[in-house]
Short mmCIF file of C-alpha atoms in Angstrom, two decimals:
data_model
loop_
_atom_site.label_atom_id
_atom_site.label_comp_id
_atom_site.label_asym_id
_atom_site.label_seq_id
_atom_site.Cartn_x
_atom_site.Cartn_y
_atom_site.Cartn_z
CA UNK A 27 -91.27 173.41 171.12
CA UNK A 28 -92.55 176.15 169.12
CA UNK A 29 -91.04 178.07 166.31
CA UNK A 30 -91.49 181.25 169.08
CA UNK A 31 -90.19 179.35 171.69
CA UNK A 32 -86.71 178.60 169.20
CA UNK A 33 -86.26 182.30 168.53
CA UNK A 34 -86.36 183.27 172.13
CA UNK A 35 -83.69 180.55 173.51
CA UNK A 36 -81.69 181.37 170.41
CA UNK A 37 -81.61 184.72 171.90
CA UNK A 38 -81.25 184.34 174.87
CA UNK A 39 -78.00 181.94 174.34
CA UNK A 40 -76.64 184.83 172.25
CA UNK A 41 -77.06 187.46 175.16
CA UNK A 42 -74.93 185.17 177.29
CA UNK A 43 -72.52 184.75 174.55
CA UNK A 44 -72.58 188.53 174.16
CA UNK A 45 -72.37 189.25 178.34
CA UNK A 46 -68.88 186.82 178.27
CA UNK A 47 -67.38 188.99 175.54
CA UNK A 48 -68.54 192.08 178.05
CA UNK A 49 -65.12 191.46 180.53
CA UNK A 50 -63.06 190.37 177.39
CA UNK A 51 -63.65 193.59 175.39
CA UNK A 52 -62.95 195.54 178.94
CA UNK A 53 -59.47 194.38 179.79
CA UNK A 54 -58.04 194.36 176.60
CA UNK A 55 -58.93 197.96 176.42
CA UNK A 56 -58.11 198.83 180.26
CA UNK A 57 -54.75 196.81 180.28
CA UNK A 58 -53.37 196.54 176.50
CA UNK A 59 -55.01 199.30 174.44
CA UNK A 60 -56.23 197.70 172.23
CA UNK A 61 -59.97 198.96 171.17
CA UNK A 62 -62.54 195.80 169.61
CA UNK A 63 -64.65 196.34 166.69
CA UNK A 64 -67.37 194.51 164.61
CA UNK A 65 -67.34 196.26 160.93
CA UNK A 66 -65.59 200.14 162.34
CA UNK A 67 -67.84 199.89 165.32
CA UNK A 68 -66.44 199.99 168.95
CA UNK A 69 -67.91 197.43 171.25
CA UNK A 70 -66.04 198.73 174.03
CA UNK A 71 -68.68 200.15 177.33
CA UNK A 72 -71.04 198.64 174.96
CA UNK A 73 -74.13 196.86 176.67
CA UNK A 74 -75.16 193.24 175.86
CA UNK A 75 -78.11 194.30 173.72
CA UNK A 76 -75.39 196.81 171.84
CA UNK A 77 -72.90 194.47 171.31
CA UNK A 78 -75.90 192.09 169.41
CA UNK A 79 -77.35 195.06 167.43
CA UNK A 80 -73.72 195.71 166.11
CA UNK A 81 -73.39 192.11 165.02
CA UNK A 82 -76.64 192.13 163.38
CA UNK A 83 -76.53 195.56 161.51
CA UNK A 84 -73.62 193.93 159.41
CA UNK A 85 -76.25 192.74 157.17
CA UNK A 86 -76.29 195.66 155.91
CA UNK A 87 -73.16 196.20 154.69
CA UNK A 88 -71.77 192.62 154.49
CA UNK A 89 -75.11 191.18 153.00
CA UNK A 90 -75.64 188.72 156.03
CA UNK A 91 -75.87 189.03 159.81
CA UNK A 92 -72.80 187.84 161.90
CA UNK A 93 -73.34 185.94 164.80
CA UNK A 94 -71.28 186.38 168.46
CA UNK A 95 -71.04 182.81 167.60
CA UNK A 96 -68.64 183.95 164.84
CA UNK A 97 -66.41 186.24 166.69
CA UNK A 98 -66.16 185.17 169.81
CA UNK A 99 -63.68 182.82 169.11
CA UNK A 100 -61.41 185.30 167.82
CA UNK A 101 -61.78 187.45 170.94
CA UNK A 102 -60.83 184.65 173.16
CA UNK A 103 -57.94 184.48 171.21
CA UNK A 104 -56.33 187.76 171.32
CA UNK A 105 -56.40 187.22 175.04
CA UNK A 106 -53.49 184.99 174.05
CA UNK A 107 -51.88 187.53 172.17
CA UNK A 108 -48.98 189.73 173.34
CA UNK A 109 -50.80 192.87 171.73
CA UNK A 110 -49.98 196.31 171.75
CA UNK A 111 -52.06 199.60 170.90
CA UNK A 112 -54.07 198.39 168.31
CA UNK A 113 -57.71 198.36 166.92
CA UNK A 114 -58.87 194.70 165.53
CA UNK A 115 -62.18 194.56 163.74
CA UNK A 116 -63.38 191.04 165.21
CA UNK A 117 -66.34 190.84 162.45
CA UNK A 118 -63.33 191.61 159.58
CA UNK A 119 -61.80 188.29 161.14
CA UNK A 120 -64.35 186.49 160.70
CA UNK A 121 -65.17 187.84 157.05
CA UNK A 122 -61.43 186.77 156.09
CA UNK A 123 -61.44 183.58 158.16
CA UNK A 124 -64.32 181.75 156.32
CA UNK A 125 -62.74 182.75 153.07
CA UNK A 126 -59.19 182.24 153.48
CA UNK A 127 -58.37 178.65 152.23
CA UNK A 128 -55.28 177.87 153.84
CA UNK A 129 -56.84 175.55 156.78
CA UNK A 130 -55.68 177.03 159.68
CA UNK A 131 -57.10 177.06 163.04
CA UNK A 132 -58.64 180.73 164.56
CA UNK A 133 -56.33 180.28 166.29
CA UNK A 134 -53.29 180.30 164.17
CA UNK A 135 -55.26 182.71 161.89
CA UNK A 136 -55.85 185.57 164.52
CA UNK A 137 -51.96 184.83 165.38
CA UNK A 138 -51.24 185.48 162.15
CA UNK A 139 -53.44 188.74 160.90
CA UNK A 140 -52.72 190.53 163.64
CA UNK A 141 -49.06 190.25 163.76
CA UNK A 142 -48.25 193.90 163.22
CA UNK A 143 -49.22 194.18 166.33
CA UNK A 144 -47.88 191.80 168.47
CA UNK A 145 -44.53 190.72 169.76
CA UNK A 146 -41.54 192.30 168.61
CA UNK A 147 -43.76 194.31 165.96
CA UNK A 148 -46.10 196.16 168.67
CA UNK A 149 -45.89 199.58 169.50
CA UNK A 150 -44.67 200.09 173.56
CA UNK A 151 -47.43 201.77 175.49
CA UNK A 152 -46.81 205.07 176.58
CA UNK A 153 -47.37 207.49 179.22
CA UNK A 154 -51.07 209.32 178.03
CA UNK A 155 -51.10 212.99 176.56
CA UNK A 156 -52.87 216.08 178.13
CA UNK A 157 -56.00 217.52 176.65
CA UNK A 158 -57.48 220.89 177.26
CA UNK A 159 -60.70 222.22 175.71
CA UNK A 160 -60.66 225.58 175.37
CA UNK A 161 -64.58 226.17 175.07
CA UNK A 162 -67.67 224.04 176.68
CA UNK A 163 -70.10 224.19 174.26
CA UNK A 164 -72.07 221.47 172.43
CA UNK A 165 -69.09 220.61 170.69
CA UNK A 166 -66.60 220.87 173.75
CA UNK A 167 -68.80 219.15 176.15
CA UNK A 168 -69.55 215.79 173.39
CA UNK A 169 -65.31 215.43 173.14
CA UNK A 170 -65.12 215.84 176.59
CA UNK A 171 -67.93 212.58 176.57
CA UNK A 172 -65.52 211.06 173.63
CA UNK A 173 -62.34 211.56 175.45
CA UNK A 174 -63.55 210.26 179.04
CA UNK A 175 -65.00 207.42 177.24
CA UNK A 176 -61.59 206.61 175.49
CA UNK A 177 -59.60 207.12 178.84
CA UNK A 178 -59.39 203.12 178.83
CA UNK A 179 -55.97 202.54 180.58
CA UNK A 180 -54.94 206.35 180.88
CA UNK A 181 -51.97 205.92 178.46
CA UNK A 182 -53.67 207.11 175.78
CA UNK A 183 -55.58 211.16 175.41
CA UNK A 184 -56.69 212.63 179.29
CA UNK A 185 -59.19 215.67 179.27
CA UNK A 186 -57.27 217.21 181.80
CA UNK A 187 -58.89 220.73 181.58
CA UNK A 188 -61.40 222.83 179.98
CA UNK A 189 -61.10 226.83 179.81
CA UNK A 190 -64.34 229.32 179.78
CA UNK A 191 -65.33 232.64 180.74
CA UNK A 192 -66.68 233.27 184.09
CA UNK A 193 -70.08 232.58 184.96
CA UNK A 194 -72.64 232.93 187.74
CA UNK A 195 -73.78 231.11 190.44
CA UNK A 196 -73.36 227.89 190.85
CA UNK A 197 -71.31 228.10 187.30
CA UNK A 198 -69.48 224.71 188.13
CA UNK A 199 -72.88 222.70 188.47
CA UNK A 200 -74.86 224.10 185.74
CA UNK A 201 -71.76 222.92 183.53
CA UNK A 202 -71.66 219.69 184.53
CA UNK A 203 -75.42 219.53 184.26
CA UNK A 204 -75.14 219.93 180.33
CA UNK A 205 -72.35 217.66 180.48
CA UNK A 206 -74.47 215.00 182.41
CA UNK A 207 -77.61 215.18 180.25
CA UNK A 208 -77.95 216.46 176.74
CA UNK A 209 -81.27 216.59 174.87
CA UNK A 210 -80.11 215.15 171.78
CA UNK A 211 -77.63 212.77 172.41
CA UNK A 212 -78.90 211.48 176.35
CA UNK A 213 -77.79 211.04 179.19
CA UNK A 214 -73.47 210.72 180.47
CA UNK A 215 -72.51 206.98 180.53
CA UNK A 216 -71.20 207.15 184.18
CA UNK A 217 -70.98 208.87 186.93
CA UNK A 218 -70.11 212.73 187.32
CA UNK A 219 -69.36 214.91 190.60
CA UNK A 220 -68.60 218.39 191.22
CA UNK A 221 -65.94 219.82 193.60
CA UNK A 222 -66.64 223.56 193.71
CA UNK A 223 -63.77 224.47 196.45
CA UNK A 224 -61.36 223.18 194.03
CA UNK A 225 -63.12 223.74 190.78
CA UNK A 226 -62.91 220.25 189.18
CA UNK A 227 -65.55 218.07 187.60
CA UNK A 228 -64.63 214.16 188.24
CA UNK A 229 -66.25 212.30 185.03
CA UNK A 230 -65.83 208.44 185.54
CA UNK A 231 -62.52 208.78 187.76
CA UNK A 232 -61.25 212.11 185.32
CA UNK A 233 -60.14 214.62 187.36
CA UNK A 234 -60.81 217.82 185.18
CA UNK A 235 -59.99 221.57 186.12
CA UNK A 236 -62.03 224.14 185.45
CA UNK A 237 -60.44 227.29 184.17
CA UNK A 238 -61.98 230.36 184.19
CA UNK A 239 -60.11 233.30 181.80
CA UNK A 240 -61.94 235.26 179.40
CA UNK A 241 -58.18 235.00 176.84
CA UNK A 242 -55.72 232.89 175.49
CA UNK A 243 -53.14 235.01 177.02
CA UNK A 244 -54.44 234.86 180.75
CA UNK A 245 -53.80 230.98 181.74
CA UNK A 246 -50.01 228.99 182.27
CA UNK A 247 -51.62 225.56 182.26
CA UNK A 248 -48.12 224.27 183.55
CA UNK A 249 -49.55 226.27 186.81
CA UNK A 250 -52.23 222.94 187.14
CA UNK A 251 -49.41 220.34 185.94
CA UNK A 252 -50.51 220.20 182.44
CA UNK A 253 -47.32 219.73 180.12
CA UNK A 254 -46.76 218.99 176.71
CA UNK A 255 -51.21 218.80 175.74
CA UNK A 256 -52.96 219.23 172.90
CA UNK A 257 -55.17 221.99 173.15
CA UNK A 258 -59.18 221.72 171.09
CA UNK A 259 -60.31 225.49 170.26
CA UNK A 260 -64.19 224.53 170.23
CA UNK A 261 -65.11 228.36 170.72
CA UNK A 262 -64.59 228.81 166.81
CA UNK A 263 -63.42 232.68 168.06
CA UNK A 264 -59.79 232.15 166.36
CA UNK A 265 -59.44 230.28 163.02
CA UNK A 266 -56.49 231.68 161.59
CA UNK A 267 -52.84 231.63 162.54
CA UNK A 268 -52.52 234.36 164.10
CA UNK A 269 -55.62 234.14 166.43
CA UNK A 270 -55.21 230.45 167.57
CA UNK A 271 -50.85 231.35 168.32
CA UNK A 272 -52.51 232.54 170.99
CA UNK A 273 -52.56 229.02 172.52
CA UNK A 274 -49.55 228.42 172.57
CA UNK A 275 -49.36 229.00 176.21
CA UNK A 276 -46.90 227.19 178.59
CA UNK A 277 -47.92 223.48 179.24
CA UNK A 278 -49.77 223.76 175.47
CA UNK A 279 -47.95 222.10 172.61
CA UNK A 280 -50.35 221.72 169.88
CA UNK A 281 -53.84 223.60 168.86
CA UNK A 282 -56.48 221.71 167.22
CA UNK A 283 -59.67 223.74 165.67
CA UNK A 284 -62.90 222.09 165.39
CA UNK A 285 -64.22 224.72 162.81
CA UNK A 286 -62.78 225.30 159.39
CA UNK A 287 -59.17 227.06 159.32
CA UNK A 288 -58.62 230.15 157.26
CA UNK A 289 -55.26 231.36 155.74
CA UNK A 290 -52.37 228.92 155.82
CA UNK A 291 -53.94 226.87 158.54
CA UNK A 292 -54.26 223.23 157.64
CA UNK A 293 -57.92 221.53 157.51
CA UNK A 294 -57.38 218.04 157.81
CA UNK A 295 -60.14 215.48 156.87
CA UNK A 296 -58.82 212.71 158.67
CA UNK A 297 -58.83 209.47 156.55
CA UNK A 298 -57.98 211.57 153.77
CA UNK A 299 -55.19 214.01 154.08
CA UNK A 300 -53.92 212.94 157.80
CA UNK A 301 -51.08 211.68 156.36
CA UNK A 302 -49.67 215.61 154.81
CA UNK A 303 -49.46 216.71 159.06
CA UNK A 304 -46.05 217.73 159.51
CA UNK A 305 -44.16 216.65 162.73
CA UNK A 306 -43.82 220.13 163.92
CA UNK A 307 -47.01 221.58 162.80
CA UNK A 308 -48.73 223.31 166.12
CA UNK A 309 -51.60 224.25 164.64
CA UNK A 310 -53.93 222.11 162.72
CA UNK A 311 -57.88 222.62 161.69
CA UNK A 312 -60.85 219.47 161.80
CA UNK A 313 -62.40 221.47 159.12
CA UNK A 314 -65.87 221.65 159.00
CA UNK A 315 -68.81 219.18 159.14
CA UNK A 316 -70.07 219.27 156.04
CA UNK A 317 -66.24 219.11 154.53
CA UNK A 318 -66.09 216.03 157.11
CA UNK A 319 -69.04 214.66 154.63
CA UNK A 320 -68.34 215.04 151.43
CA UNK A 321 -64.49 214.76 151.39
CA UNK A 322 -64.50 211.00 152.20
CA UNK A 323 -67.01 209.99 149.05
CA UNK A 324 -65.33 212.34 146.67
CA UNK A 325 -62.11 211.29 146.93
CA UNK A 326 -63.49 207.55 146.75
CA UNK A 327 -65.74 208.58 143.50
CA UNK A 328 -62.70 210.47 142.01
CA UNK A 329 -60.50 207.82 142.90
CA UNK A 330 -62.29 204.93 141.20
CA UNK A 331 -64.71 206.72 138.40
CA UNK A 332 -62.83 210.30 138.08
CA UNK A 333 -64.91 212.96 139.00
CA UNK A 334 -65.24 215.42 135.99
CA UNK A 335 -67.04 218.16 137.66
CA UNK A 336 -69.65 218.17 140.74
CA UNK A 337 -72.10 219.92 142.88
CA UNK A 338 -73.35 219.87 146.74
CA UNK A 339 -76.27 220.42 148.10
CA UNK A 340 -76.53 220.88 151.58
CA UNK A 341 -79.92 220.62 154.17
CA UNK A 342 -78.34 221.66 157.56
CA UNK A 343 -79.48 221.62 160.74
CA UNK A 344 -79.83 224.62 162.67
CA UNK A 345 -77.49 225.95 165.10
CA UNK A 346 -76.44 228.25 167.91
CA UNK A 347 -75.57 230.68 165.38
CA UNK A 348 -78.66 231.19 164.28
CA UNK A 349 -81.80 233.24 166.52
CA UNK A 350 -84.94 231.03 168.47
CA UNK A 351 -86.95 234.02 167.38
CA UNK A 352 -86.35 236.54 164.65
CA UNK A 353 -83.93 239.49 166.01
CA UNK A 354 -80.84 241.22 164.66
CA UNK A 355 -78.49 239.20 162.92
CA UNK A 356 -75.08 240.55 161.42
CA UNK A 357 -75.82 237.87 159.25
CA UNK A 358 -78.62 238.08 156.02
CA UNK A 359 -81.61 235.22 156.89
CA UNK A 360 -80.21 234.22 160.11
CA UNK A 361 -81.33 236.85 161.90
CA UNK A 362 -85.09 234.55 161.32
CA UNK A 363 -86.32 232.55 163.53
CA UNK A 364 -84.31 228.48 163.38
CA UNK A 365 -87.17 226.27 164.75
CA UNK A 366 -89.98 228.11 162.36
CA UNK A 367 -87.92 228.14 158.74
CA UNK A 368 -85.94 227.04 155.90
CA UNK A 369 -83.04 229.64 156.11
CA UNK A 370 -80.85 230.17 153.00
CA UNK A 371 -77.12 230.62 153.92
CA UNK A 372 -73.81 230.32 152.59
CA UNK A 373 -71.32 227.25 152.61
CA UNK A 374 -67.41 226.82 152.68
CA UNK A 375 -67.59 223.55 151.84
CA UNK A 376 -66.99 223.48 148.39
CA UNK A 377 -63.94 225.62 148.72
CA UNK A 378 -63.09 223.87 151.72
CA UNK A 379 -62.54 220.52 149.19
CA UNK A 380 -59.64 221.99 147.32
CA UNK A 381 -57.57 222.58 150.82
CA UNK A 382 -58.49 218.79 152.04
CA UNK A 383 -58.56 217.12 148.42
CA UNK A 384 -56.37 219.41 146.39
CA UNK A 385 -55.67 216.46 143.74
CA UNK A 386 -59.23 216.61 142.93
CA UNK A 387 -58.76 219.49 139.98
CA UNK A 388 -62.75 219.04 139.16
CA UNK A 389 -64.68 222.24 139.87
CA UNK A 390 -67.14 221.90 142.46
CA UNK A 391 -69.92 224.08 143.78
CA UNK A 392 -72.77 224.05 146.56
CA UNK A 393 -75.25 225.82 148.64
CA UNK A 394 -76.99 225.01 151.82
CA UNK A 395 -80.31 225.95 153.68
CA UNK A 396 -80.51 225.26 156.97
CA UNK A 397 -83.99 223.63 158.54
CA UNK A 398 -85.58 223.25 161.71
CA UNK A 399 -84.35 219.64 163.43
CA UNK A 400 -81.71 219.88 165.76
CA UNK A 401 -79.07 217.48 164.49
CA UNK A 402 -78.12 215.63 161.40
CA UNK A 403 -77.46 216.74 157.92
CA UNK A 404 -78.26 215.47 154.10
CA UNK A 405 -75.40 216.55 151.56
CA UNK A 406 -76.54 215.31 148.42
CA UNK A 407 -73.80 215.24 145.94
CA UNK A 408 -74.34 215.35 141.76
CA UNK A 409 -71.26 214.26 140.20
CA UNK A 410 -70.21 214.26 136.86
CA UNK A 411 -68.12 210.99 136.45
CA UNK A 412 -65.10 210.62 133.84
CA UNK A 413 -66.63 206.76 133.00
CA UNK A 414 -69.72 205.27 132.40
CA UNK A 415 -70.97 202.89 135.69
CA UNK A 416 -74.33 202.55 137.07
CA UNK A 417 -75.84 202.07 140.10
CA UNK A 418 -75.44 199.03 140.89
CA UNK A 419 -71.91 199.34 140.63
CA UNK A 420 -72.00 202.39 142.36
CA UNK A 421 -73.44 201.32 145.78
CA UNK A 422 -71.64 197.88 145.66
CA UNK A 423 -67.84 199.85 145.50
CA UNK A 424 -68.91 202.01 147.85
CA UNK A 425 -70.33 199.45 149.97
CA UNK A 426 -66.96 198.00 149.46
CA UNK A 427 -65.27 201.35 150.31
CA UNK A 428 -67.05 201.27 153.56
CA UNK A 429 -65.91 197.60 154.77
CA UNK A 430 -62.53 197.23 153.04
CA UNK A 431 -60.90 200.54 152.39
CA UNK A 432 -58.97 203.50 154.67
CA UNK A 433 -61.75 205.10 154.20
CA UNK A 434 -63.58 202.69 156.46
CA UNK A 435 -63.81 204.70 159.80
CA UNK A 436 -65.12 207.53 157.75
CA UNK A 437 -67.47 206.17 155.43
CA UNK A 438 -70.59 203.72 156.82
CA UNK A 439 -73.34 202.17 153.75
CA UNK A 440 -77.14 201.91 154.90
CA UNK A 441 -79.84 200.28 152.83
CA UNK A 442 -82.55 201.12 155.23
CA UNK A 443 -85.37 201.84 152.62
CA UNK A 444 -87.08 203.64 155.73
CA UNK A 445 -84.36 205.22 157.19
CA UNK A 446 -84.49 209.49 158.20
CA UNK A 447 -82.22 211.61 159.91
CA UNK A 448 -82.96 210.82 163.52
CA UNK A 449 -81.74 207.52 162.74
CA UNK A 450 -78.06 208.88 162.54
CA UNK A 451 -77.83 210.97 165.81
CA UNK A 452 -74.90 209.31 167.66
CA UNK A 453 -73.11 207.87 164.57
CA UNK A 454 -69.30 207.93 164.98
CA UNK A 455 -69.02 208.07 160.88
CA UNK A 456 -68.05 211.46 159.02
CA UNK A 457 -70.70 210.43 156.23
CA UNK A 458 -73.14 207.66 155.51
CA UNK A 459 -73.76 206.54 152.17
CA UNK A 460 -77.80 206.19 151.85
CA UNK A 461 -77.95 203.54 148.95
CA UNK A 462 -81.95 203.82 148.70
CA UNK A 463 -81.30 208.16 147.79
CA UNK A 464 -78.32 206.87 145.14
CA UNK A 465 -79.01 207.50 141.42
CA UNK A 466 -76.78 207.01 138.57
CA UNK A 467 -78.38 208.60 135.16
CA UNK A 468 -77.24 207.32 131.56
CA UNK A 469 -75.33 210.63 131.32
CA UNK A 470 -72.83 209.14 133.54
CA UNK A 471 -74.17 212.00 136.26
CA UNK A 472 -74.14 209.80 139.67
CA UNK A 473 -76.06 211.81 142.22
CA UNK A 474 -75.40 210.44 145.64
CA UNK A 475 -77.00 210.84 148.71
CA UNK A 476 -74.41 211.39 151.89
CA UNK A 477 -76.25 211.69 155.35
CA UNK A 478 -73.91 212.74 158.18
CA UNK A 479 -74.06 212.85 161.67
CA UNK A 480 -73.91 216.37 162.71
CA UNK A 481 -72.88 217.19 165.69
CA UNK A 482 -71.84 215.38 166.87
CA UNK A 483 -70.88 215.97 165.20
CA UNK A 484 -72.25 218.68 168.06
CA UNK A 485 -74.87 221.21 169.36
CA UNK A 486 -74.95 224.63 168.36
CA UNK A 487 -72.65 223.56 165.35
CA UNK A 488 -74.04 220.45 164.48
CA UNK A 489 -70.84 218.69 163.43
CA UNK A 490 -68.80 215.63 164.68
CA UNK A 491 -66.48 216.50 167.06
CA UNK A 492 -62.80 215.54 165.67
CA UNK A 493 -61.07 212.46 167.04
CA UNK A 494 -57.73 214.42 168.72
CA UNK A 495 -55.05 211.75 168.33
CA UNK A 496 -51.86 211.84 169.55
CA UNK A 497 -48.40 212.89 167.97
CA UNK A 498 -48.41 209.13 166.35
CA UNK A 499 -51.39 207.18 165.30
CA UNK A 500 -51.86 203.74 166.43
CA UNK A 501 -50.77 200.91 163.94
CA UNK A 502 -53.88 198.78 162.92
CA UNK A 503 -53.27 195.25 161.90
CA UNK A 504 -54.01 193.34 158.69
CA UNK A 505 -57.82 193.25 159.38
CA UNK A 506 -58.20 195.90 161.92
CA UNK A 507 -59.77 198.94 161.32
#
């Protein structure tokens, strides 16, 4: 047998490996809520040759590639598990299991690191939470794909509605048309129908009304049996108090805004300053993309080195905001045509920092031009560290910071010597540390490259639409994410 003829059985006996985990990774998110992961990364709906690439990108952050060999064992044990909610990182298992010392089985490992969420210790599934989106846009429409893709047993967030101004003919289907394909980020994963006489859109069994008002003010949601939901302002319209109050309709309990709030309005960077929402607070803001960014690495920079004093440069894609051709703008620049130039424009995000990170007393100042590629932005931070390091150290803390810490789900490490910024559309990180675009100068100045997925982030604002979560966040155990 040939060296060729190795690599291809090898593969092929690790697609079968990786179709067995397929039904494994299903149920326990259909009947126990509990989402799988290999290094942050969901495997759940993931295809066989997904579920291989996710196992072998962790070479890039863990410095060798793991094996479905590796983890399945642990996912055929928490089969055996009386699990609750939960998200277990099955590569992090692994990564612990080969260096723990104590002799166990997998077994009696898994059993063990994942006890805060089993038993007596696991939280009781509950009945799931409305969601309405008040806006379909690029944003709306990619958390109405995040949301239906989450449904997994239905106890957890339900897109029950979405709210926009009347439109033409044939209104319904055009809308579900954007939501079926989307140039950027593909095609649906699923199926999607459209019932015009009773103006819903069924996405993969979700049964979602469409709501036509052109204000806050005009809809009782309790009217289509929606009680007690969480409301996503994707229209950007409102961002203070005052303006997004106006939600707080019958059937709505809490507002989310998926643009930067102004005024007393909380902007939450989640991973970061989640933990400051108050119980009763109705009104909360995702802040903005590039906030989404640079937060995450900044607090894990100040945290470790001290960051002294700093600045942010940000290359944006364009948006809806801006014109396809140049015309009348209330706006200076952006009034020029998007796909034809490098527009100048203002940014929020470094004043945004102080309301996410407001223990981070360095100064910090940026800019931004926007360019012509639909999706994806580079914020490339200069930072003036309190110690000396260099960049070696750098890139292996945060590499660290990426597997290990809370910052985990926000932060993802490539090396990719080649990589550029279509390589990113579709990443489910806030910011991605690029360790080839890291520098660290004898002046203890550490300039670091932070790519992030904008979004979707999302079209028209190219930003990552926030994860809406519930009143009370699923525990993770030991090794989860």
């Amino acid at each position: 047998m040939t060296v060729n003829d190795d690599s291809f059985t090898s593969w092929k006996n690790r697609e079968e490996i990786a179709e067995s985990m397929i039904p494994i990774i299903g149920k326990l998110h259909r009947e126990q809520d509990v989402t799988v992961l290999v290094h942050s990364r969901s495997l759940v709906n993931k295809s066989v040759v997904s579920i291989l690439k996710t196992h072998r990108f962790a070479r890039q952050i863990a410095g060798e590639e793991l094996s479905v060999t590796e983890t399945l064992p642990f996912l055929q044990t928490l089969t055996t598990l009386d699990l609750g909610p939960s998200q277990i990182d099955i590569g992090m298992l692994a990564a612990e299991y080969k260096a723990d010392s104590r002799g166990l089985t997998v077994e009696e490992f898994t059993a063990d690191a994942v006890a805060g969420a089993t038993g007596a210790n696991k939280i009781e599934r509950r009945d799931g939470r409305d969601v309405v989106l008040y806006g379909f846009g690029r944003i709306g429409r990619l958390v109405a794909r995040l949301l239906i893709e989450k449904a997994g047993s239905g106890n957890g967030l339900r897109l029950r509605a979405i709210v926009v101004r009347g439109g033409g003919e044939a209104d319904l289907v055009k809308r579900a048309s954007l939501l079926r394909r989307d140039s950027i980020h593909g095609q649906f994963q699923g199926t999607i129908t459209v019932d015009e006489a009773n103006s819903t859109i069924v996405a993969n069994g979700n049964t979602i009304k469409v709501i036509y008002a052109n204000d806050p003010s005009e809809v009782d949601y309790t009217a289509y049996g929606i009680e007690n939901a969480i409301l996503i302002d994707n229209t950007g319209k409102w961002r203070d108090r005052e303006g997004l109050s106006k939600h707080l309709r019958p059937g709505i309990d809490k507002v989310v805004l998926t643009a930067p709030g102004k005024g007393d309005v909380p902007n939450i960077v989640h991973g970061v300053n989640h933990d400051t929402i108050k119980p009763d607070e109705q009104i909360l803001s995702c802040a903005s993309c590039t906030t989404n960014a640079i937060v995450p690495p900044l607090k894990a920079m100040d945290d470790e080195y001290g960051v002294l004093r700093g600045h942010v440069e940000t290359v944006h894609s364009f948006t809806n905001d801006q014109n396809l051709l140049d015309n009348y703008h209330k706006a200076d620049r952006r009034g020029r045509s998007a796909p034809l130039n490098m527009v100048i424009t203002e940014t929020g995000a470094a004043s945004a920092v102080a309301k996410a990170l407001p223990e981070l007393k360095a100064p910090i100042t940026g800019s931004s031009i926007r360019v012509p590629v639909p999706d994806v932005s580079i914020a490339i931070l200069s930072l003036r560290l309190g110690r000396e390091t260099t960049r070696d150290e750098v890139l292996e803390y945060l590499r660290d910071v990426s597997l290990h810490s809370p910052l985990k789900r926000q932060i993802d490490f490539t090396t990719a010597p080649d990589a550029v910024s279509m390589d990113f559309v579709g990443s489910r990180h806030a910011s991605i540390v690029d360790a080839g675009a890291t520098k660290v100068a004898a002046t203890t100045r550490s300039c670091t490259c932070v790519r992030q997925r904008v979004r979707l982030l999302v079209p028209g604002h190219p930003r990552r639409p926030a994860r809406p979560r519930a009143s009370s966040t699923r525990p993770s155990p030991a090794p989860a994410v």
